[in-house]
Every structure is written in C-alpha cells, then in structure tokens.
CSV table of N, CA and C in Angstrom, one decimal:
chain,number,residue,atom,x,y,z
A,1,MET,N,-70.2,61.0,-2.8
A,1,MET,CA,-69.2,60.1,-3.4
A,1,MET,C,-68.7,59.2,-2.3
A,2,ALA,N,-68.7,57.9,-2.6
A,2,ALA,CA,-68.3,56.9,-1.6
A,2,ALA,C,-66.7,56.8,-1.6
A,3,ALA,N,-66.2,56.6,-0.5
A,3,ALA,CA,-64.7,56.4,-0.3
A,3,ALA,C,-64.3,55.0,-0.8
A,4,ALA,N,-63.1,54.9,-1.4
A,4,ALA,CA,-62.6,53.6,-2.0
A,4,ALA,C,-62.3,52.7,-0.8
A,5,ALA,N,-62.6,51.4,-1.0
A,5,ALA,CA,-62.3,50.4,0.0
A,5,ALA,C,-60.8,50.4,0.3
A,6,PRO,N,-60.4,50.2,1.6
A,6,PRO,CA,-59.0,50.2,2.0
A,6,PRO,C,-58.2,49.2,1.2
A,7,GLY,N,-58.7,48.1,0.9
A,7,GLY,CA,-58.0,47.0,0.1
A,7,GLY,C,-57.7,47.4,-1.3
A,8,ARG,N,-58.5,48.4,-1.9
A,8,ARG,CA,-58.3,48.8,-3.3
A,8,ARG,C,-57.2,49.9,-3.4
A,9,ARG,N,-56.9,50.6,-2.3
A,9,ARG,CA,-55.9,51.6,-2.3
A,9,ARG,C,-54.5,51.1,-2.3
A,10,ARG,N,-54.3,49.9,-1.8
A,10,ARG,CA,-53.0,49.3,-1.6
A,10,ARG,C,-52.3,49.1,-3.0
A,11,PRO,N,-52.9,48.5,-4.0
A,11,PRO,CA,-52.2,48.3,-5.3
A,11,PRO,C,-51.9,49.6,-6.0
A,12,VAL,N,-52.7,50.6,-5.8
A,12,VAL,CA,-52.4,51.9,-6.4
A,12,VAL,C,-51.3,52.6,-5.7
A,13,LEU,N,-51.2,52.4,-4.4
A,13,LEU,CA,-50.1,53.0,-3.6
A,13,LEU,C,-48.8,52.3,-3.9
A,14,LEU,N,-48.8,51.0,-4.1
A,14,LEU,CA,-47.6,50.2,-4.4
A,14,LEU,C,-47.1,50.6,-5.8
A,15,LEU,N,-48.0,50.8,-6.8
A,15,LEU,CA,-47.7,51.2,-8.1
A,15,LEU,C,-47.1,52.6,-8.1
A,16,LEU,N,-47.6,53.5,-7.3
A,16,LEU,CA,-47.1,54.8,-7.2
A,16,LEU,C,-45.7,54.8,-6.6
A,17,LEU,N,-45.5,54.1,-5.5
A,17,LEU,CA,-44.2,54.0,-4.9
A,17,LEU,C,-43.2,53.3,-5.8
A,18,GLY,N,-43.6,52.3,-6.6
A,18,GLY,CA,-42.7,51.7,-7.6
A,18,GLY,C,-42.2,52.7,-8.6
A,19,ALA,N,-43.1,53.6,-9.1
A,19,ALA,CA,-42.8,54.6,-10.1
A,19,ALA,C,-41.8,55.6,-9.5
A,20,VAL,N,-42.0,56.0,-8.2
A,20,VAL,CA,-41.1,56.9,-7.6
A,20,VAL,C,-39.7,56.3,-7.5
A,21,TYR,N,-39.6,55.1,-7.0
A,21,TYR,CA,-38.3,54.4,-6.8
A,21,TYR,C,-37.6,54.2,-8.2
A,22,LEU,N,-38.4,53.9,-9.2
A,22,LEU,CA,-37.8,53.7,-10.5
A,22,LEU,C,-37.2,55.0,-11.0
A,23,GLY,N,-37.9,56.1,-10.8
A,23,GLY,CA,-37.4,57.4,-11.1
A,23,GLY,C,-36.1,57.8,-10.4
A,24,LEU,N,-36.0,57.4,-9.1
A,24,LEU,CA,-34.8,57.7,-8.3
A,24,LEU,C,-33.7,56.9,-8.8
A,25,SER,N,-33.9,55.6,-9.2
A,25,SER,CA,-32.8,54.8,-9.6
A,25,SER,C,-32.2,55.3,-11.0
A,26,ALA,N,-33.1,55.8,-11.8
A,26,ALA,CA,-32.6,56.4,-13.1
A,26,ALA,C,-31.9,57.7,-12.9
A,27,ALA,N,-32.0,58.3,-11.7
A,27,ALA,CA,-31.4,59.6,-11.4
A,27,ALA,C,-29.9,59.4,-11.0
A,28,VAL,N,-29.4,58.2,-10.9
A,28,VAL,CA,-28.0,58.0,-10.4
A,28,VAL,C,-27.1,58.5,-11.5
A,29,ASP,N,-26.1,59.2,-11.1
A,29,ASP,CA,-25.1,59.8,-12.0
A,29,ASP,C,-24.0,58.7,-12.2
A,30,ARG,N,-24.1,58.0,-13.4
A,30,ARG,CA,-23.2,56.9,-13.7
A,30,ARG,C,-21.8,57.4,-13.9
A,31,SER,N,-21.5,58.6,-14.1
A,31,SER,CA,-20.2,59.1,-14.3
A,31,SER,C,-19.4,59.0,-13.0
A,32,ASN,N,-20.0,58.8,-11.9
A,32,ASN,CA,-19.3,58.7,-10.6
A,32,ASN,C,-18.7,57.3,-10.4
A,33,PHE,N,-19.0,56.4,-11.3
A,33,PHE,CA,-18.5,55.0,-11.2
A,33,PHE,C,-17.7,54.6,-12.4
A,34,LYS,N,-16.7,53.8,-12.1
A,34,LYS,CA,-15.8,53.3,-13.2
A,34,LYS,C,-16.6,52.2,-14.0
A,35,THR,N,-16.3,52.1,-15.3
A,35,THR,CA,-16.8,51.0,-16.0
A,35,THR,C,-15.7,49.9,-16.1
A,36,CYS,N,-15.9,48.7,-16.6
A,36,CYS,CA,-14.9,47.7,-16.7
A,36,CYS,C,-13.8,48.2,-17.7
A,37,GLU,N,-14.2,48.9,-18.7
A,37,GLU,CA,-13.2,49.4,-19.7
A,37,GLU,C,-12.2,50.4,-19.1
A,38,GLN,N,-12.6,51.1,-18.0
A,38,GLN,CA,-11.8,52.1,-17.3
A,38,GLN,C,-10.9,51.5,-16.2
A,39,SER,N,-11.1,50.2,-15.9
A,39,SER,CA,-10.4,49.6,-14.8
A,39,SER,C,-9.5,48.5,-15.4
A,40,SER,N,-8.1,48.7,-15.3
A,40,SER,CA,-7.2,47.7,-15.9
A,40,SER,C,-7.4,46.3,-15.2
A,41,PHE,N,-7.6,46.3,-13.9
A,41,PHE,CA,-7.8,45.0,-13.3
A,41,PHE,C,-9.0,44.2,-13.9
A,42,CYS,N,-10.1,44.9,-14.1
A,42,CYS,CA,-11.3,44.3,-14.7
A,42,CYS,C,-11.0,43.8,-16.1
A,43,ARG,N,-10.4,44.6,-16.9
A,43,ARG,CA,-10.1,44.2,-18.3
A,43,ARG,C,-9.2,43.0,-18.3
A,44,ARG,N,-8.2,42.9,-17.4
A,44,ARG,CA,-7.3,41.8,-17.4
A,44,ARG,C,-8.0,40.5,-17.0
A,45,GLN,N,-8.9,40.6,-16.0
A,45,GLN,CA,-9.5,39.4,-15.5
A,45,GLN,C,-10.6,38.9,-16.4
A,46,ARG,N,-11.3,39.8,-17.1
A,46,ARG,CA,-12.3,39.4,-18.1
A,46,ARG,C,-11.7,38.7,-19.3
A,47,SER,N,-10.4,39.0,-19.6
A,47,SER,CA,-9.8,38.4,-20.8
A,47,SER,C,-9.5,36.9,-20.6
A,48,PHE,N,-9.5,36.4,-19.4
A,48,PHE,CA,-9.1,35.0,-19.1
A,48,PHE,C,-10.2,34.1,-19.6
A,49,GLN,N,-9.8,33.0,-20.2
A,49,GLN,CA,-10.7,32.0,-20.7
A,49,GLN,C,-10.6,30.8,-19.8
A,50,PRO,N,-11.7,30.1,-19.5
A,50,PRO,CA,-11.6,28.9,-18.6
A,50,PRO,C,-10.7,27.9,-19.2
A,51,GLY,N,-9.8,27.3,-18.3
A,51,GLY,CA,-8.9,26.3,-18.8
A,51,GLY,C,-7.6,26.8,-19.5
A,52,ARG,N,-7.5,28.1,-19.7
A,52,ARG,CA,-6.4,28.7,-20.5
A,52,ARG,C,-5.7,29.8,-19.6
A,53,SER,N,-5.1,29.4,-18.6
A,53,SER,CA,-4.4,30.3,-17.7
A,53,SER,C,-3.0,30.7,-18.2
A,54,PRO,N,-2.7,32.0,-18.1
A,54,PRO,CA,-1.3,32.4,-18.5
A,54,PRO,C,-0.2,32.1,-17.5
A,55,TYR,N,-0.6,31.5,-16.4
A,55,TYR,CA,0.3,31.2,-15.3
A,55,TYR,C,0.8,29.8,-15.4
A,56,ARG,N,2.1,29.6,-15.1
A,56,ARG,CA,2.7,28.3,-15.1
A,56,ARG,C,3.6,28.1,-13.8
A,57,ALA,N,3.4,27.1,-13.1
A,57,ALA,CA,4.2,26.8,-11.9
A,57,ALA,C,5.5,26.2,-12.4
A,58,LEU,N,6.6,26.7,-11.8
A,58,LEU,CA,7.9,26.1,-12.1
A,58,LEU,C,8.2,25.1,-11.0
A,59,LEU,N,7.9,23.8,-11.3
A,59,LEU,CA,7.9,22.8,-10.2
A,59,LEU,C,9.3,22.5,-9.8
A,60,ASP,N,10.3,22.8,-10.6
A,60,ASP,CA,11.7,22.6,-10.2
A,60,ASP,C,12.1,23.5,-9.0
A,61,SER,N,11.4,24.6,-8.9
A,61,SER,CA,11.7,25.6,-7.8
A,61,SER,C,11.0,25.3,-6.5
A,62,LEU,N,10.2,24.2,-6.4
A,62,LEU,CA,9.4,23.8,-5.2
A,62,LEU,C,10.4,23.7,-4.0
A,63,GLN,N,10.0,24.3,-2.9
A,63,GLN,CA,10.8,24.2,-1.7
A,63,GLN,C,9.8,23.9,-0.6
A,64,LEU,N,10.1,22.8,0.1
A,64,LEU,CA,9.2,22.4,1.2
A,64,LEU,C,9.9,22.7,2.5
A,65,SER,N,9.2,23.4,3.4
A,65,SER,CA,9.7,23.7,4.8
A,65,SER,C,8.8,23.1,5.8
A,66,PRO,N,9.1,23.0,7.0
A,66,PRO,CA,8.2,22.4,8.0
A,66,PRO,C,6.8,23.1,8.1
A,67,GLU,N,6.7,24.4,7.7
A,67,GLU,CA,5.4,25.0,7.9
A,67,GLU,C,4.8,25.5,6.5
A,68,SER,N,5.5,25.4,5.4
A,68,SER,CA,4.9,25.9,4.2
A,68,SER,C,5.6,25.2,3.0
A,69,VAL,N,5.0,25.5,1.8
A,69,VAL,CA,5.7,25.1,0.5
A,69,VAL,C,5.6,26.3,-0.3
A,70,THR,N,6.8,26.6,-1.0
A,70,THR,CA,6.8,27.7,-1.9
A,70,THR,C,7.2,27.2,-3.3
A,71,VAL,N,6.7,27.9,-4.3
A,71,VAL,CA,7.0,27.5,-5.7
A,71,VAL,C,6.9,28.8,-6.5
A,72,GLN,N,7.8,28.9,-7.5
A,72,GLN,CA,7.8,30.1,-8.4
A,72,GLN,C,6.7,29.8,-9.5
A,73,VAL,N,6.0,30.9,-9.8
A,73,VAL,CA,5.0,30.9,-10.8
A,73,VAL,C,5.4,32.0,-11.8
A,74,VAL,N,5.2,31.8,-13.1
A,74,VAL,CA,5.5,32.8,-14.1
A,74,VAL,C,4.3,33.0,-14.9
A,75,ASN,N,4.0,34.3,-15.2
A,75,ASN,CA,3.0,34.7,-16.1
A,75,ASN,C,3.6,34.6,-17.5
A,76,GLU,N,3.1,33.7,-18.3
A,76,GLU,CA,3.7,33.5,-19.6
A,76,GLU,C,3.5,34.7,-20.6
A,77,ALA,N,2.5,35.5,-20.4
A,77,ALA,CA,2.2,36.6,-21.2
A,77,ALA,C,3.2,37.8,-20.9
A,78,THR,N,3.4,38.0,-19.6
A,78,THR,CA,4.2,39.2,-19.2
A,78,THR,C,5.6,38.8,-18.7
A,79,LYS,N,5.8,37.5,-18.5
A,79,LYS,CA,7.1,37.0,-18.0
A,79,LYS,C,7.4,37.5,-16.6
A,80,VAL,N,6.4,38.0,-15.8
A,80,VAL,CA,6.6,38.5,-14.5
A,80,VAL,C,6.6,37.2,-13.5
A,81,PRO,N,7.8,37.1,-12.8
A,81,PRO,CA,7.9,36.0,-11.9
A,81,PRO,C,7.1,36.3,-10.6
A,82,LEU,N,6.4,35.3,-10.1
A,82,LEU,CA,5.7,35.4,-8.8
A,82,LEU,C,6.1,34.2,-7.9
A,83,GLN,N,5.8,34.4,-6.6
A,83,GLN,CA,6.1,33.3,-5.7
A,83,GLN,C,4.8,32.9,-5.0
A,84,LEU,N,4.5,31.7,-5.1
A,84,LEU,CA,3.3,31.1,-4.4
A,84,LEU,C,3.7,30.4,-3.1
A,85,GLU,N,3.1,30.8,-2.1
A,85,GLU,CA,3.3,30.2,-0.8
A,85,GLU,C,2.0,29.5,-0.2
A,86,LEU,N,2.1,28.3,0.2
A,86,LEU,CA,1.0,27.6,0.7
A,86,LEU,C,1.3,27.1,2.1
A,87,GLN,N,0.4,27.4,3.0
A,87,GLN,CA,0.5,26.9,4.4
A,87,GLN,C,-0.7,26.1,4.7
A,88,ALA,N,-0.5,25.0,5.4
A,88,ALA,CA,-1.5,24.2,5.9
A,88,ALA,C,-1.7,24.5,7.4
A,89,LEU,N,-2.9,24.8,7.8
A,89,LEU,CA,-3.2,25.1,9.2
A,89,LEU,C,-4.1,24.1,9.8
A,90,HIS,N,-4.2,24.0,11.1
A,90,HIS,CA,-5.1,23.1,11.8
A,90,HIS,C,-6.5,23.3,11.4
A,91,SER,N,-7.3,22.2,11.4
A,91,SER,CA,-8.7,22.2,11.1
A,91,SER,C,-9.0,22.4,9.6
A,92,ASN,N,-8.1,21.8,8.8
A,92,ASN,CA,-8.2,21.9,7.3
A,92,ASN,C,-8.3,23.3,6.7
A,93,ILE,N,-7.6,24.2,7.3
A,93,ILE,CA,-7.5,25.6,6.8
A,93,ILE,C,-6.2,25.7,6.0
A,94,THR,N,-6.3,26.3,4.8
A,94,THR,CA,-5.1,26.6,4.1
A,94,THR,C,-5.0,28.1,3.8
A,95,ARG,N,-3.7,28.5,3.7
A,95,ARG,CA,-3.5,29.9,3.5
A,95,ARG,C,-2.6,30.0,2.2
A,96,LEU,N,-3.0,30.7,1.2
A,96,LEU,CA,-2.3,30.8,0.0
A,96,LEU,C,-2.0,32.3,-0.2
A,97,ARG,N,-0.7,32.5,-0.5
A,97,ARG,CA,-0.2,33.9,-0.9
A,97,ARG,C,0.5,33.8,-2.2
A,98,LEU,N,0.2,34.8,-3.0
A,98,LEU,CA,0.9,34.9,-4.3
A,98,LEU,C,1.4,36.4,-4.4
A,99,ARG,N,2.7,36.5,-4.5
A,99,ARG,CA,3.4,37.8,-4.5
A,99,ARG,C,4.3,37.9,-5.7
A,100,GLU,N,4.6,39.1,-6.1
A,100,GLU,CA,5.7,39.3,-7.1
A,100,GLU,C,7.0,38.9,-6.5
A,101,LEU,N,7.8,38.2,-7.2
A,101,LEU,CA,9.1,37.8,-6.7
A,101,LEU,C,10.1,39.0,-6.6
A,102,ARG,N,10.1,39.9,-7.5
A,102,ARG,CA,11.0,41.1,-7.5
A,102,ARG,C,10.1,42.3,-7.9
A,103,PRO,N,9.3,42.8,-7.0
A,103,PRO,CA,8.4,43.9,-7.3
A,103,PRO,C,9.3,45.2,-7.5
A,104,LEU,N,8.8,46.1,-8.4
A,104,LEU,CA,9.4,47.4,-8.5
A,104,LEU,C,9.3,48.2,-7.2
A,105,ARG,N,8.1,48.2,-6.6
A,105,ARG,CA,7.9,48.8,-5.3
A,105,ARG,C,7.2,47.7,-4.4
A,106,PRO,N,7.8,47.5,-3.3
A,106,PRO,CA,7.1,46.5,-2.4
A,106,PRO,C,5.7,46.9,-2.0
A,107,ARG,N,4.8,46.0,-2.0
A,107,ARG,CA,3.4,46.2,-1.6
A,107,ARG,C,3.3,46.2,-0.1
A,108,TYR,N,2.4,46.9,0.5
A,108,TYR,CA,2.1,46.8,1.9
A,108,TYR,C,1.4,45.5,2.2
A,109,GLU,N,1.9,44.8,3.2
A,109,GLU,CA,1.3,43.5,3.6
A,109,GLU,C,0.7,43.7,4.9
A,110,VAL,N,-0.6,43.4,5.0
A,110,VAL,CA,-1.3,43.4,6.3
A,110,VAL,C,-0.7,42.3,7.2
A,111,PRO,N,-0.3,42.7,8.4
A,111,PRO,CA,0.1,41.6,9.3
A,111,PRO,C,-1.0,40.7,9.7
A,112,ASP,N,-0.7,39.6,10.2
A,112,ASP,CA,-1.8,38.7,10.7
A,112,ASP,C,-2.7,39.4,11.6
A,113,VAL,N,-4.0,39.3,11.3
A,113,VAL,CA,-4.9,40.1,12.1
A,113,VAL,C,-5.8,39.2,13.0
A,114,LEU,N,-5.6,38.0,13.1
A,114,LEU,CA,-6.4,37.1,13.9
A,114,LEU,C,-6.1,37.4,15.4
A,115,VAL,N,-7.1,37.4,16.1
A,115,VAL,CA,-7.0,37.7,17.6
A,115,VAL,C,-7.4,36.4,18.3
A,116,GLY,N,-6.7,36.1,19.4
A,116,GLY,CA,-7.0,35.0,20.2
A,116,GLY,C,-6.2,33.8,19.8
A,117,ASP,N,-6.8,32.6,19.8
A,117,ASP,CA,-6.1,31.4,19.5
A,117,ASP,C,-5.8,31.3,17.9
A,118,LEU,N,-4.5,31.3,17.6
A,118,LEU,CA,-4.2,31.2,16.2
A,118,LEU,C,-4.2,29.8,15.7
A,119,PRO,N,-4.6,29.5,14.5
A,119,PRO,CA,-4.5,28.1,14.0
A,119,PRO,C,-3.0,27.7,13.9
A,120,HIS,N,-2.8,26.5,14.4
A,120,HIS,CA,-1.4,26.0,14.4
A,120,HIS,C,-1.0,25.4,13.0
A,121,PRO,N,0.2,25.6,12.5
A,121,PRO,CA,0.6,25.1,11.2
A,121,PRO,C,0.7,23.6,11.3
A,122,GLU,N,0.4,22.9,10.2
A,122,GLU,CA,0.5,21.5,10.0
A,122,GLU,C,1.7,21.2,9.1
A,123,PRO,N,2.4,20.2,9.3
A,123,PRO,CA,3.5,19.8,8.4
A,123,PRO,C,3.0,19.3,7.1
A,124,LEU,N,3.6,19.8,6.0
A,124,LEU,CA,3.2,19.4,4.6
A,124,LEU,C,4.1,18.4,4.1
A,125,SER,N,3.7,17.5,3.2
A,125,SER,CA,4.5,16.5,2.6
A,125,SER,C,4.1,16.3,1.2
A,126,VAL,N,5.0,15.9,0.3
A,126,VAL,CA,4.7,15.6,-1.1
A,126,VAL,C,4.2,14.2,-1.1
A,127,SER,N,3.0,14.0,-1.5
A,127,SER,CA,2.4,12.6,-1.6
A,127,SER,C,2.4,12.1,-3.0
A,128,GLY,N,2.6,12.9,-4.0
A,128,GLY,CA,2.6,12.4,-5.4
A,128,GLY,C,3.2,13.5,-6.3
A,129,ARG,N,3.9,13.0,-7.3
A,129,ARG,CA,4.5,14.0,-8.2
A,129,ARG,C,4.7,13.3,-9.6
A,130,ASP,N,4.4,14.0,-10.6
A,130,ASP,CA,4.8,13.6,-12.0
A,130,ASP,C,5.3,14.8,-12.7
A,131,GLU,N,5.5,14.7,-14.0
A,131,GLU,CA,6.1,15.8,-14.8
A,131,GLU,C,5.4,17.1,-14.7
A,132,GLY,N,4.1,17.1,-14.7
A,132,GLY,CA,3.3,18.4,-14.7
A,132,GLY,C,2.6,18.7,-13.4
A,133,SER,N,2.7,17.9,-12.4
A,133,SER,CA,1.9,18.2,-11.2
A,133,SER,C,2.6,17.7,-9.9
A,134,VAL,N,2.2,18.3,-8.8
A,134,VAL,CA,2.7,17.9,-7.5
A,134,VAL,C,1.4,17.8,-6.6
A,135,GLU,N,1.4,16.7,-5.8
A,135,GLU,CA,0.3,16.5,-4.9
A,135,GLU,C,0.8,16.6,-3.4
A,136,LEU,N,0.2,17.5,-2.6
A,136,LEU,CA,0.6,17.7,-1.3
A,136,LEU,C,-0.4,17.1,-0.3
A,137,SER,N,0.0,16.7,0.8
A,137,SER,CA,-0.9,16.3,1.9
A,137,SER,C,-0.4,16.8,3.2
A,138,TRP,N,-1.3,16.9,4.2
A,138,TRP,CA,-1.0,17.4,5.5
A,138,TRP,C,-2.0,16.8,6.5
A,139,GLY,N,-1.6,16.9,7.7
A,139,GLY,CA,-2.5,16.5,8.8
A,139,GLY,C,-2.8,15.1,8.9
A,140,GLY,N,-3.6,14.7,9.8
A,140,GLY,CA,-4.1,13.4,9.9
A,140,GLY,C,-5.5,13.3,10.2
A,141,PRO,N,-6.0,12.2,10.7
A,141,PRO,CA,-7.5,12.1,11.1
A,141,PRO,C,-7.8,13.2,12.1
A,142,GLY,N,-9.0,13.8,11.9
A,142,GLY,CA,-9.5,14.8,12.8
A,142,GLY,C,-8.9,16.2,12.7
A,143,CYS,N,-8.1,16.4,11.7
A,143,CYS,CA,-7.5,17.8,11.5
A,143,CYS,C,-8.5,18.6,10.7
C-alpha cells in the first residue's frame, strides 16, 4: 500500500482540526454569561432609537468657567438630573463627564491617572447661541 502524498494530508488534517474546534466551541457553558435581557444596562441602551434621546440639556443652567463649561441635563423619562462638564485641553483634546447631580450614593471617581506631562486646559468661550443650542470654541491655531 502506497503512502498518501504529503500535500493530500493537509486538507484532511485541517478538516479534522476544524471539527475538533467546532466541538469545543459548542461545549461552552452559556449559563456562565449574562444575556442582554438579564442586564439592565444593556436593556436600557438597546431601547434608544437614533435621533430620539430622552436627555435634554437645560441651557439656562450653563456656567462657563476659565477651565470648563457645565450644564444640567435631565432624563425626560426618569426626571433624573445630571450634570455635564466639558473641558477643553491642549492639542484638541476634550474631556466630557456626565454625573448624577444628586446621587443616592456617591460613585467612586477614579482620580486623574495620567503620568508625566498633563495636557493644559484651554479657555472655552461661547461662539454661538440660539434657543435650542450652544456653540463653544477654544484654542487657536496649532492647538
């Protein structure tokens, strides 16, 4: 009996390995992982429709400081007040934080973890405003 050519063994070996890996992937215990229905965060986020946000910025609460701008935001569905803070940093970097205004329990906030040269804040200014929007600008050429 003649031995099979080395090139002919390769497809059979790949097919066999594929069958073994397929069997192993089917052996994963799915009960160890949450489904979207079991995660309240996932359920809330999947219910959002594009262009139909439940959040509304209260532009009358806008406060401009030398290093940041803050504005209150309300979730129209739950009436939970939030505070949005925007900072402009050097090199066109922005930092956005959204926190509950009056949380039942304060959340842990990670301190700034950047090491070395920190980006310098840029002054913000209101460059345009109408009834439903505010336009901010910062920095200059080369920022």
